[in-house]
Short mmCIF file of C-alpha atoms and ligand atoms in Angstrom, two decimals:
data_model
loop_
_atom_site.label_atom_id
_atom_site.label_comp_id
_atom_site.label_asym_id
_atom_site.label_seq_id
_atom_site.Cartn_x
_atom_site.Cartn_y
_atom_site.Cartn_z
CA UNK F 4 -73.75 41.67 42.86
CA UNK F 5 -71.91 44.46 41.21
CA UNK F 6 -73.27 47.24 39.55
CA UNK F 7 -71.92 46.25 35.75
CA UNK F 8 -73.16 42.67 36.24
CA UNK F 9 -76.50 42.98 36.32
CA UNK F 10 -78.98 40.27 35.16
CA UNK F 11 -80.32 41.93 32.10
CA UNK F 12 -81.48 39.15 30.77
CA UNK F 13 -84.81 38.91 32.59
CA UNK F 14 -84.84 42.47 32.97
CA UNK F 15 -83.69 43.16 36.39
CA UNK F 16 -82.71 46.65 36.53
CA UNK F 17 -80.59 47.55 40.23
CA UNK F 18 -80.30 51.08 41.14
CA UNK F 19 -77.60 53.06 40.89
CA UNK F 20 -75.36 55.12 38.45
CA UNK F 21 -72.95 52.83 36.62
CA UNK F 22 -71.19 53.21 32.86
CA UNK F 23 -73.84 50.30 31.87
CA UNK F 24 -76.49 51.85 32.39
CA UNK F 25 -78.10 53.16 29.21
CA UNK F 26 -77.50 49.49 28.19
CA UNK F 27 -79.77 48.29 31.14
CA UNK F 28 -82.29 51.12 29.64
CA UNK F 29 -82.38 49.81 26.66
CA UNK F 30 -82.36 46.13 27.27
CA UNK F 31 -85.01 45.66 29.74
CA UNK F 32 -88.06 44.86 26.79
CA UNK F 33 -86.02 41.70 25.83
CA UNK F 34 -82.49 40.27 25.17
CA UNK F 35 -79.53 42.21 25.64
CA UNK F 36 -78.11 42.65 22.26
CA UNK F 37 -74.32 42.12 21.58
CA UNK F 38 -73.33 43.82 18.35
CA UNK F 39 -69.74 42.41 16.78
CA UNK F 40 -67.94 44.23 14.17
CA UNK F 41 -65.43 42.18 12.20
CA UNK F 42 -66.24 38.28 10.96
CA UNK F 43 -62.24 37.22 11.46
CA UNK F 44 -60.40 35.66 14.01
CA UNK F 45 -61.41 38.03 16.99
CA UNK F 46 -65.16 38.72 15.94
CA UNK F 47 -66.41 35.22 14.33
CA UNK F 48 -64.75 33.41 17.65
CA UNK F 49 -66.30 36.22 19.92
CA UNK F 50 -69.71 36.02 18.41
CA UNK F 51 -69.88 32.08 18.15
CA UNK F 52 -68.65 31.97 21.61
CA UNK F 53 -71.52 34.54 22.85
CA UNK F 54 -74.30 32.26 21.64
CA UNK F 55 -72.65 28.88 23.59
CA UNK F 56 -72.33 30.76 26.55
CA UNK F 57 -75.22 32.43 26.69
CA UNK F 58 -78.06 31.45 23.90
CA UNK F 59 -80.49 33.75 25.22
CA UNK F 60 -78.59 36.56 24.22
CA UNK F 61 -79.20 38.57 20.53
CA UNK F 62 -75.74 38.53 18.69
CA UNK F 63 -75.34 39.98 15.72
CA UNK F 64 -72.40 40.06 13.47
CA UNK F 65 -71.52 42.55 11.13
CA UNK F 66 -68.97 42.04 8.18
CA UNK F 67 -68.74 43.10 4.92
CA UNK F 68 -67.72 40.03 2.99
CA UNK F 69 -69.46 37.03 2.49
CA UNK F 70 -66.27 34.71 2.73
CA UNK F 71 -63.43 35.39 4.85
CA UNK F 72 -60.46 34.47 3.20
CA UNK F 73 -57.42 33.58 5.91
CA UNK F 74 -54.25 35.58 6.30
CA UNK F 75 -53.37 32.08 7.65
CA UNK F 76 -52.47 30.27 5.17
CA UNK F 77 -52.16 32.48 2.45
CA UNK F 78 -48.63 32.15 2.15
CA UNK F 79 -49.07 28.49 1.37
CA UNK F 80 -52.04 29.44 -1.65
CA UNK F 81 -48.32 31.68 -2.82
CA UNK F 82 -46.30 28.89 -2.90
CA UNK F 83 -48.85 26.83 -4.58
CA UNK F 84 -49.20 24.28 -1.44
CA UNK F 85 -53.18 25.54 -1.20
CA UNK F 86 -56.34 26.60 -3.17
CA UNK F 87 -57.78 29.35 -2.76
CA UNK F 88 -60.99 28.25 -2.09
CA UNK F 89 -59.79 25.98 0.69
CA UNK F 90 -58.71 29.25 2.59
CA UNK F 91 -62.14 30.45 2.25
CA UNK F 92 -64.90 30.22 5.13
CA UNK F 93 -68.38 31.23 4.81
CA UNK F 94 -70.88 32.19 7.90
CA UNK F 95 -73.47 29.60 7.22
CA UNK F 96 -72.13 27.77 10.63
CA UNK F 97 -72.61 31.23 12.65
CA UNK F 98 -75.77 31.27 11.33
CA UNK F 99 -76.61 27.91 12.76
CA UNK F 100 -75.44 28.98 15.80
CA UNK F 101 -77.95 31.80 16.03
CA UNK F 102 -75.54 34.87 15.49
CA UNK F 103 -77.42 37.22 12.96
CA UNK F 104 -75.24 38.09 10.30
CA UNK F 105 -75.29 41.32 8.12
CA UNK F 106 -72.77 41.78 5.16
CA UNK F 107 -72.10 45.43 5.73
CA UNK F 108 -69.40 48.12 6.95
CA UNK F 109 -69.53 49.58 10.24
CA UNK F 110 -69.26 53.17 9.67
CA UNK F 111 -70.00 55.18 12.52
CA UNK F 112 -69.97 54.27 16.49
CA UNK F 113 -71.31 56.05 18.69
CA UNK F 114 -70.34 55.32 22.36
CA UNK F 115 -73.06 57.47 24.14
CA UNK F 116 -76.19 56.50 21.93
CA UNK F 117 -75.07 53.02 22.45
CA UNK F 118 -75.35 53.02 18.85
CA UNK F 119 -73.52 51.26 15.34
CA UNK F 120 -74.48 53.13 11.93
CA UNK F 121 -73.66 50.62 8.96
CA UNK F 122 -72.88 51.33 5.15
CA UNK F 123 -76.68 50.00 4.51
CA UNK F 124 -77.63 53.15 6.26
CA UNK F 125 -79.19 50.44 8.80
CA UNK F 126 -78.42 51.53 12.63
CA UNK F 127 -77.83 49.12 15.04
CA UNK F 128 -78.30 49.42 18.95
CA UNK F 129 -75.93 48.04 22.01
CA UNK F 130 -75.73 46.88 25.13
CA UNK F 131 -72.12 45.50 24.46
CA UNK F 132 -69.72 46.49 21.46
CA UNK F 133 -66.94 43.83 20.33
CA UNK F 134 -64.77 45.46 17.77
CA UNK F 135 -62.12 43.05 15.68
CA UNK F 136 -61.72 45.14 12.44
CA UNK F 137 -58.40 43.79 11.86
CA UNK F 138 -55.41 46.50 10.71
CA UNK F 139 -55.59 49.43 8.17
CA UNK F 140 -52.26 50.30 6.61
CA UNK F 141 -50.58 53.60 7.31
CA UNK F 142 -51.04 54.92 3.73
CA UNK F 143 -48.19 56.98 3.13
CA UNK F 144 -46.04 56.58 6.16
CA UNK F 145 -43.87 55.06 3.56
CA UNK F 146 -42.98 57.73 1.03
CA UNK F 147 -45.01 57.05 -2.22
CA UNK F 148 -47.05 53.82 -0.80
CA UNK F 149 -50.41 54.84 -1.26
CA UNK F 150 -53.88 52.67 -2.35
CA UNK F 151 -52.82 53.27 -5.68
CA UNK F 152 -49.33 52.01 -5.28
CA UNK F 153 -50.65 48.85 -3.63
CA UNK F 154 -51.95 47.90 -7.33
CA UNK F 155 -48.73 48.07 -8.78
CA UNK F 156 -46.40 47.03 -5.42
CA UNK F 157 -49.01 44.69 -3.53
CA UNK F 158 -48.87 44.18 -0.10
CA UNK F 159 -50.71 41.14 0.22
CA UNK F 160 -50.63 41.47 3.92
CA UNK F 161 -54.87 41.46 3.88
CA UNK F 162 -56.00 37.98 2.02
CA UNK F 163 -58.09 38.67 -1.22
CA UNK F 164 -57.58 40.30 -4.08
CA UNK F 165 -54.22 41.63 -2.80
CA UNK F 166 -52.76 37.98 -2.15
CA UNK F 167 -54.31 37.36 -5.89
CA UNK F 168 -52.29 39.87 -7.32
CA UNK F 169 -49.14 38.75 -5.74
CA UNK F 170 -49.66 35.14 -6.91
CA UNK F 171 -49.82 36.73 -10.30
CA UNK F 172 -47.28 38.75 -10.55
CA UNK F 173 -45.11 36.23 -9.09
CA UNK F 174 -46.31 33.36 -11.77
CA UNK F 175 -46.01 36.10 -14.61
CA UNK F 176 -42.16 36.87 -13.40
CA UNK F 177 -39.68 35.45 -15.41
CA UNK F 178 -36.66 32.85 -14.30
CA UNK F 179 -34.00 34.67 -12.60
CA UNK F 180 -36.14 37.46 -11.54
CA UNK F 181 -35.92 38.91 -8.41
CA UNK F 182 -38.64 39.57 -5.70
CA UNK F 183 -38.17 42.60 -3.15
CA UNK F 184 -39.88 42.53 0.03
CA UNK F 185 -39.91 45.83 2.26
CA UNK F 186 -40.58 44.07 5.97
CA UNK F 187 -42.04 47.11 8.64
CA UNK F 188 -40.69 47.62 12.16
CA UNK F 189 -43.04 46.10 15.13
CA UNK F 190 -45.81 46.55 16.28
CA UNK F 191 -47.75 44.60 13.21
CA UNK F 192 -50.02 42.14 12.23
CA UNK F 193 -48.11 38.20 12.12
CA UNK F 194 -44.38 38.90 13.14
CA UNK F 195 -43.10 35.39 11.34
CA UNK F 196 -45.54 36.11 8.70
CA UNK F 197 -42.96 38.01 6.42
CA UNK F 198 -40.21 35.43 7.05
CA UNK F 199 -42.27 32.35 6.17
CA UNK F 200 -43.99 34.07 3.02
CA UNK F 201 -40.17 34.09 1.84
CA UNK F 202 -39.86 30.65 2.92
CA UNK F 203 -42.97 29.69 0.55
CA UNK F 204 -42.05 31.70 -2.35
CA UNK F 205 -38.93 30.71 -2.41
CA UNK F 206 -40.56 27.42 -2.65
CA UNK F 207 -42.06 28.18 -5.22
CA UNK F 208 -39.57 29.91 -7.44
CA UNK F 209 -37.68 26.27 -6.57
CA UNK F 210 -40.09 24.47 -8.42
CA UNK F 211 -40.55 27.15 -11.07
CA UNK F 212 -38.16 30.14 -11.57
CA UNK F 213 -35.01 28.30 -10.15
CA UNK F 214 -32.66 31.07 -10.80
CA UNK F 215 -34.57 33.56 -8.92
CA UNK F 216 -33.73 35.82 -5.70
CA UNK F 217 -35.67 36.98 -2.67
CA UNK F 218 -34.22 40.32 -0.94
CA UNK F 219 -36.06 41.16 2.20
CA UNK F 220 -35.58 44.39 3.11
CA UNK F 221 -35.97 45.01 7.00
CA UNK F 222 -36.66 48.36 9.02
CA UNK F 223 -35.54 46.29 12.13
CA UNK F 224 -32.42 43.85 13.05
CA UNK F 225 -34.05 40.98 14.59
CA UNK F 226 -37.62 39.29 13.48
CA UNK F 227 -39.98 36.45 15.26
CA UNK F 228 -38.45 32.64 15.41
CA UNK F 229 -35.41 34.03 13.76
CA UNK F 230 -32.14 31.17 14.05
CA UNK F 231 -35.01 29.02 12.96
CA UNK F 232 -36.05 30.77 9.47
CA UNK F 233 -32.22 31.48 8.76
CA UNK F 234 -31.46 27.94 9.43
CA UNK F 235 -34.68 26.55 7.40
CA UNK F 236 -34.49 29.37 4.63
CA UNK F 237 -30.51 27.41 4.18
CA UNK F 238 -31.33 23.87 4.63
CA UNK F 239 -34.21 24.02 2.08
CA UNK F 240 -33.22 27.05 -0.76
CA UNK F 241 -29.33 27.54 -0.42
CA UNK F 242 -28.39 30.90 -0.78
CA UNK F 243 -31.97 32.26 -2.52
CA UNK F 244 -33.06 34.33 0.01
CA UNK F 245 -30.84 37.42 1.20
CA UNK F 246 -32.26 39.21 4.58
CA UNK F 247 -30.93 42.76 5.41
CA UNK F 248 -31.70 44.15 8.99
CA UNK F 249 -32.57 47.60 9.54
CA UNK F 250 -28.54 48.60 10.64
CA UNK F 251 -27.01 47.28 7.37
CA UNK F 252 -29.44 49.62 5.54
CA UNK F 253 -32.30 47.61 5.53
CA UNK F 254 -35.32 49.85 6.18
CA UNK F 255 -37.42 51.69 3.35
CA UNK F 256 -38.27 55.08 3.28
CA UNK F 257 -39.77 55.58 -0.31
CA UNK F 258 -40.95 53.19 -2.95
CA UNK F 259 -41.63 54.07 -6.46
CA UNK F 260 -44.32 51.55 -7.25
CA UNK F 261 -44.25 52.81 -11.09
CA UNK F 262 -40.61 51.87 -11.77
CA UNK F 263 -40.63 49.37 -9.12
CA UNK F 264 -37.82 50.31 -6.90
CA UNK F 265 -37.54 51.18 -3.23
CA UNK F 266 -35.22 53.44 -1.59
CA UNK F 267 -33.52 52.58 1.88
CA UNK F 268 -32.56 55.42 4.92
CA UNK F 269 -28.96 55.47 3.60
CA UNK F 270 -29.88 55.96 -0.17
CA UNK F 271 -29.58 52.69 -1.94
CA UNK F 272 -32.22 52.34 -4.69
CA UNK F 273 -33.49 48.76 -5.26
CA UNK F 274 -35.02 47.24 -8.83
CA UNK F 275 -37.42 44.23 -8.19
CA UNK F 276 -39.21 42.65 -10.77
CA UNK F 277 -42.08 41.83 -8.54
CA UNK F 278 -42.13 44.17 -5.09
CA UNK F 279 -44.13 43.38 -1.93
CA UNK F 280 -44.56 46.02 0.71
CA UNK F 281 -45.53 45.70 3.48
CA UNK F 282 -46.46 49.48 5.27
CA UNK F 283 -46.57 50.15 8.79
CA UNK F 284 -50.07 49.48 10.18
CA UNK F 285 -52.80 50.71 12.64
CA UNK F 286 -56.26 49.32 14.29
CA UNK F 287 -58.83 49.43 11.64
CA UNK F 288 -60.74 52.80 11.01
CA UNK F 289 -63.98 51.72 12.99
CA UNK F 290 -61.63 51.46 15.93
CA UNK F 291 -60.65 55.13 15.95
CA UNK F 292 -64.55 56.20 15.17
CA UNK F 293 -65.02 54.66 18.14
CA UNK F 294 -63.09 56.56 20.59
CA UNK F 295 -60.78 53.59 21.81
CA UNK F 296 -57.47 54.18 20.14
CA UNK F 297 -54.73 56.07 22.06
CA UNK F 298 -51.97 58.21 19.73
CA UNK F 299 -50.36 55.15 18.77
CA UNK F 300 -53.35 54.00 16.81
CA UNK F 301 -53.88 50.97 18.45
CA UNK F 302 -56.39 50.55 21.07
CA UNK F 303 -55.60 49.99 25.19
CA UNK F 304 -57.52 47.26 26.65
CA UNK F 305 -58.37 45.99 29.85
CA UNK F 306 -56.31 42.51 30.50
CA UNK F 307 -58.94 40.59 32.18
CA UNK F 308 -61.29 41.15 29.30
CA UNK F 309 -60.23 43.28 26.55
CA UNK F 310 -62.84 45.55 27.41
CA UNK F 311 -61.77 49.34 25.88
CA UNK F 312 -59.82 51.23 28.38
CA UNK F 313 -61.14 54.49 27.16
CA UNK F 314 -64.57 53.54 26.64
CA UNK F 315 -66.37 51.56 28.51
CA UNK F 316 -68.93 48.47 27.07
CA UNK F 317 -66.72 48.08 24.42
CA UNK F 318 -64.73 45.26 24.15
CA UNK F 319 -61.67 45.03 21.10
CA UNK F 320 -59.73 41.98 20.47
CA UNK F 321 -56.84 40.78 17.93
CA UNK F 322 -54.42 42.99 15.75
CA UNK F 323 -56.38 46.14 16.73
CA UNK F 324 -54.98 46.00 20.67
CA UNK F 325 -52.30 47.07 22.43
CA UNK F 326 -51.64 43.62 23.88
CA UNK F 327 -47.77 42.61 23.70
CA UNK F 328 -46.40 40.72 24.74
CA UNK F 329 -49.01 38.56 22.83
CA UNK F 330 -48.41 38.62 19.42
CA UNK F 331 -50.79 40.05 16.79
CA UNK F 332 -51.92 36.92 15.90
CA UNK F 333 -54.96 35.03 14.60
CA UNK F 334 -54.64 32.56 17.21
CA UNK F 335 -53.89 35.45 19.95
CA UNK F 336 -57.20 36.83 18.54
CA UNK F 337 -58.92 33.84 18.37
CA UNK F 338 -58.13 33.64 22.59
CA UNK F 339 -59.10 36.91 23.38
CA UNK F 340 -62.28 36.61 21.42
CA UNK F 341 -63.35 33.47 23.94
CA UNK F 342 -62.44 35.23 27.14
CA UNK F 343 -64.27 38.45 26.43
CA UNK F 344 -66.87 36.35 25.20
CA UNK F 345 -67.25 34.97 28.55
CA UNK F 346 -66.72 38.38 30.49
CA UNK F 347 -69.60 39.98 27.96
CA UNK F 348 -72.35 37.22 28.86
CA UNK F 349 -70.51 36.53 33.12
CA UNK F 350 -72.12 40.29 33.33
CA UNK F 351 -75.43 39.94 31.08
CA UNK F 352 -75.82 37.04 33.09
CA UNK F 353 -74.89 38.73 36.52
CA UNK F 354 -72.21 36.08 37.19
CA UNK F 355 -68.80 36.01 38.01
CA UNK F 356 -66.03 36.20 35.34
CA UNK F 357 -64.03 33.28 35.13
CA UNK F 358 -60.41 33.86 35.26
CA UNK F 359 -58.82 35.18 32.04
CA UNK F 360 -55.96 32.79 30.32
CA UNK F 361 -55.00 33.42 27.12
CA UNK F 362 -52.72 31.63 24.40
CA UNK F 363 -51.09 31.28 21.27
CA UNK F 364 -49.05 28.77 18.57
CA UNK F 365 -47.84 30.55 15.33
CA UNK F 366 -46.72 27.39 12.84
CA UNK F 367 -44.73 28.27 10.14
CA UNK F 368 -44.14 26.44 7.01
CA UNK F 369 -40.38 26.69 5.72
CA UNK F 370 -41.14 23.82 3.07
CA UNK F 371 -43.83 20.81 2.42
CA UNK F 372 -43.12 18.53 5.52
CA UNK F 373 -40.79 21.59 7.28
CA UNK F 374 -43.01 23.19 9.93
CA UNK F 375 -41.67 25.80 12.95
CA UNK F 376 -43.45 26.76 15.84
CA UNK F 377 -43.70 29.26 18.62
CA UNK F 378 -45.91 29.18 21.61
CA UNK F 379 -47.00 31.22 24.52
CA UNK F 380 -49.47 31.31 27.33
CA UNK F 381 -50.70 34.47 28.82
CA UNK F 382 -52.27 36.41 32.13
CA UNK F 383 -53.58 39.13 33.31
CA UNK F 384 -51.83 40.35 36.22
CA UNK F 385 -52.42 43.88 38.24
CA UNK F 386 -53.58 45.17 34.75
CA UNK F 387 -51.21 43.80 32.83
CA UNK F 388 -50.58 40.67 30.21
CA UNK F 389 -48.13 38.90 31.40
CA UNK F 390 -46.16 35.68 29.65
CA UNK F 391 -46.93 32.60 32.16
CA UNK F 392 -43.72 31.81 33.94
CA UNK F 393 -42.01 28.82 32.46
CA UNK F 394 -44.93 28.69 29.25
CA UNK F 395 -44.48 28.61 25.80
CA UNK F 396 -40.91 28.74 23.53
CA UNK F 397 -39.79 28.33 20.28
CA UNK F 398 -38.82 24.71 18.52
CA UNK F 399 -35.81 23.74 19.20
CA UNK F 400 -32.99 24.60 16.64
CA UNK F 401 -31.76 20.97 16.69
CA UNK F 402 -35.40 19.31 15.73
CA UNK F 403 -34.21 17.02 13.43
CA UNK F 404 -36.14 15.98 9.80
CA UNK F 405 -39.19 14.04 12.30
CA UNK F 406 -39.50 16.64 14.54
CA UNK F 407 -39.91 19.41 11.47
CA UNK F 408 -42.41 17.22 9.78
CA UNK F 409 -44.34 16.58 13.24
CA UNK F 410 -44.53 20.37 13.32
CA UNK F 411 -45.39 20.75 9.37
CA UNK F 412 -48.25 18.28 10.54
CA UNK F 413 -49.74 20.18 13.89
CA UNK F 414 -49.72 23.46 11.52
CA UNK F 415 -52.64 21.51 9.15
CA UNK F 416 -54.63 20.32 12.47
CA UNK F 417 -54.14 23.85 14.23
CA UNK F 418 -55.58 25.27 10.98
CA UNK F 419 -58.41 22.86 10.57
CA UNK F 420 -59.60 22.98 14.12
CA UNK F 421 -59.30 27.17 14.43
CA UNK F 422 -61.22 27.01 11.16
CA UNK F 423 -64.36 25.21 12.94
CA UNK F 424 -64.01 26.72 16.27
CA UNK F 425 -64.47 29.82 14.50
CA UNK F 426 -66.74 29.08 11.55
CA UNK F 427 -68.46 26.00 13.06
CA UNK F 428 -66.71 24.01 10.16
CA UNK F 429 -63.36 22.72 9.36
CA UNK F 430 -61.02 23.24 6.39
CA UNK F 431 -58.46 20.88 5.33
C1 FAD L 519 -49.45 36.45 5.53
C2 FAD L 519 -50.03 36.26 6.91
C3 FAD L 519 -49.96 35.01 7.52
C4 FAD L 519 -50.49 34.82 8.78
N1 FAD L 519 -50.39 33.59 9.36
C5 FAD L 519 -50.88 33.40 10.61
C6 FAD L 519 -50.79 32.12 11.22
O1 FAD L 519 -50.26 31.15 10.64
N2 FAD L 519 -51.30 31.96 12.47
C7 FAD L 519 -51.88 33.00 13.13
O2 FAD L 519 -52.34 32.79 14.26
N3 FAD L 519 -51.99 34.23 12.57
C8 FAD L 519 -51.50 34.46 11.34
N4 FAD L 519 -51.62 35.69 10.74
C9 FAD L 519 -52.21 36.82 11.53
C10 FAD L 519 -53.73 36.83 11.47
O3 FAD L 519 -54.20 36.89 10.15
C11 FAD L 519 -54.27 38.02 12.24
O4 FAD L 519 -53.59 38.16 13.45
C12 FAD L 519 -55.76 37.85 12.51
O5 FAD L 519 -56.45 37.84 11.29
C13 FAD L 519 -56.27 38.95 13.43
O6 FAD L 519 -57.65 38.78 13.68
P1 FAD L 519 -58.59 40.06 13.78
O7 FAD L 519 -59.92 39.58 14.20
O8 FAD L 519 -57.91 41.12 14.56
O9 FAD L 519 -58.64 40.62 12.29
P2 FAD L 519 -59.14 39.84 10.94
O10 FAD L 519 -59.04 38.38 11.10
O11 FAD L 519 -58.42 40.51 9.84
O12 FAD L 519 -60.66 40.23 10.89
C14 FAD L 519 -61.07 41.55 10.70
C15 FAD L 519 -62.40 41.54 9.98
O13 FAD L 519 -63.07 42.77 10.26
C16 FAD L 519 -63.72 43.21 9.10
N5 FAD L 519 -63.87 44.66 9.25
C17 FAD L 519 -62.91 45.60 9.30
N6 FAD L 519 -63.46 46.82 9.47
C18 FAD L 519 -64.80 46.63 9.52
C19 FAD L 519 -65.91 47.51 9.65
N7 FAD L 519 -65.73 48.83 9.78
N8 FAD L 519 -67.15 46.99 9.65
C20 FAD L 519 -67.33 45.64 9.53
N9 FAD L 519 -66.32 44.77 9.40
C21 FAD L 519 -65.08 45.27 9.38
C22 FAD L 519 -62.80 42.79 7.96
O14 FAD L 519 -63.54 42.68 6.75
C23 FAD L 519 -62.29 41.44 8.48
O15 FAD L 519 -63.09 40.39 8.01
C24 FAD L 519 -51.12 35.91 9.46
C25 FAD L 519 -51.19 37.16 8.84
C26 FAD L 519 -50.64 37.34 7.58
C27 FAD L 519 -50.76 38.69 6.93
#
């Protein structure tokens, strides 16, 4: 048996130095405790799938809201397609499953002490660390696009109060108004998400404000399931939306959230009457507290488990990692948050890790009954994720009206089944 897969469980303690060994310490009056930080798509998944692989073990869960409104999805509460209630999930079905919740911020890890300090001033204790805190934005990194400016120039690119404002301000605009949307350069969180929130508004300004533009302003030339937006964006809004790539002076620098207006690398100003940025974007803050990110400020993980590469016993999944090619993704996250699930209670459990596969569908809704898709399935190899050979793709650019309403279809069932993998109950 090796060395970091001890039975803790019942307390058997081998000898030996090993990284997991304060853990073993610790964890030989009872359970070994599993402390998750983040109730999204990497943490609720992780810390559901903890207690179904191994219900002896303590999990507890700690996130400070009390309903985690989807990213997924939000787009479609824009365009008016969804409430915003039924984008909402509560952790009444995590409870059931036995994960102790606390509503609270992680403030302080530290690696060493095995230890979690929380807002509450409450400190919790270790044997394994999952974080999935999700992005922070780079405050600043665009000239003038600050917390403050966010109020005035929403990015909506968290879901709550931000995607609230949006809605607003978009249902306040008048008819022939025009919305600017500043688009960052990759690595961030949802690569089509940009593309297909211009899809929905766009819907909705069809229904609504029929005279009304959408400029999306890009700081790079290509984006995620692109021949498929451009064709979609056409076939369903004419000539309403406008994209401009990063080399035809697309990319922001500064945005004047007061006057509204953004300016690009080669000087053009642009006036919007409702303006959406989007800022460059880094692991959440709990992430660097931790020790794991690298100078990018997003975290290296192990492939086989996305256990920390810098620290070890703690595991990070989702938008956090460094883990192209998989995309930053809720289902990506969703994936990585059942295999180190399994890796976390293999060693608590001194058993074997199964194999690592990993996965992902991003649906995109270009109108009601128009749905793209693209798909990918993923390994760890010497180290490394690696795309499958001859896995995943994008829909085909020929899918006729059937095919688009097949995929419009698969989008609602993906959602609805994520939603109770993760929460323990569905949303339709
Ligand atoms: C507009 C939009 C549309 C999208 N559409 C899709 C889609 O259709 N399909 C798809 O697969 N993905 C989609 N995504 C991407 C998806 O939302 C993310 O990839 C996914 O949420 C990442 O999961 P995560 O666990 O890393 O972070 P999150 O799901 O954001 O979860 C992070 C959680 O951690 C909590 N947290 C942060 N810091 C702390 C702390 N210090 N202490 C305690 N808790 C903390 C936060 O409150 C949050 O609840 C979309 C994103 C956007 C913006």
């Amino acid at each position: 048996m090796q060395i970091t897969r001890r039975n803790i469980l019942g307390g058997a303690v081998a000898a030996g130095a090993s990284l997991a060994a304060p853990a073993l310490v610790h964890a030989k009056a009872g359970a070994a405790h599993v402390v998750v930080v983040g109730g999204g798509f990497g943490g609720a998944t992780a810390a559901r799938y903890l207690r179904l692989h191994a219900p002896q073990l303590r999990v507890t869960l700690v996130e400070p809201s009390r309903t985690f409104y989807t990213c997924p999805f939000s787009n479609l509460y824009l365009a008016g397609l969804r409430s915003w209630d039924s984008i909402g999930h509560g952790y009444d079905g995590l409870r059931a499953a036995g994960v102790e919740v606390v509503h609270a911020r992680a403030d302080e890890v530290d690696a060493a002490a095995r230890s979690v300090k929380l807002s509450s001033g409450q400190v919790l204790h270790w044997d394994r660390l999952v974080l999935s805190p999700g992005v922070d934005m780079r405050w600043g990194a665009l000239q003038g696009y600050d917390e403050a400016a966010a109020d005035k120039a929403p990015h909506a690119w968290k879901a709550g109060t931000q995607t609230l404002l949006l809605r607003s301000q978009l249902e306040a605009m008048k008819d022939g108004g025009l919305l600017v949307m500043a688009i960052p350069d990759n690595p961030f969180r949802c690569p089509p998400g940009p593309y297909e929130r211009a899809a929905m508004v766009a819907h909705y300004f069809k229904q609504h404000k029929p005279r009304s533009k959408i400029l999306l302003l890009d700081a790079k030339d290509s984006f995620s399931k692109q021949a498929l937006f451009q064709q979609g964006w056409k076939a369903m809004y004419g000539d309403m939306i406008e994209w401009v790539k990063q080399s035809d002076d697309g990319q922001v620098l500064r945005v004047d959230a007061g006057s509204l207006e953004v300016e690009t690398a080669f000087g053009t100003r642009h006036k919007a009457d409702v303006l959406n940025v989007i800022p460059p974007q880094k692991a959440g803050f709990i992430a660097e507290r931790a020790g794991v990110t690298n100078a990018s400020g997003w975290v290296p993980i192990q492939a086989e488990s996305f256990e920390s590469s810098q620290v070890a016993g703690v595991y990070v999944l989702g938008d956090a990692t460094i883990a192209a090619p998989m995309p930053k993704s809720g289902f990506a996250a969703n994936t990585q948050g059942k295999v180190a699930a399994a890796a976390i209670a293999a060693d608590l459990l001194g058993q074997e890790r199964p194999e690592a596969s990993y996965a992902n569908t991003c649906y995109s809704l270009i109108g009601p009954g128009y749905g793209i898709s693209v798909a990918g399935v993923y390994r760890a190899r010497d180290g490394k994720l690696i795309e499958a050979p001859d896995s995943g793709g994008v829909s085909p650019l020929d899918g006729d009206a059937r095919f688009r309403a097949a995929e419009a279809l698969y989008g609602e069932a993906w959602y609805a089944a994520i939603s109770a993998d993760m929460f323990g109950a569905p949303r339709r």
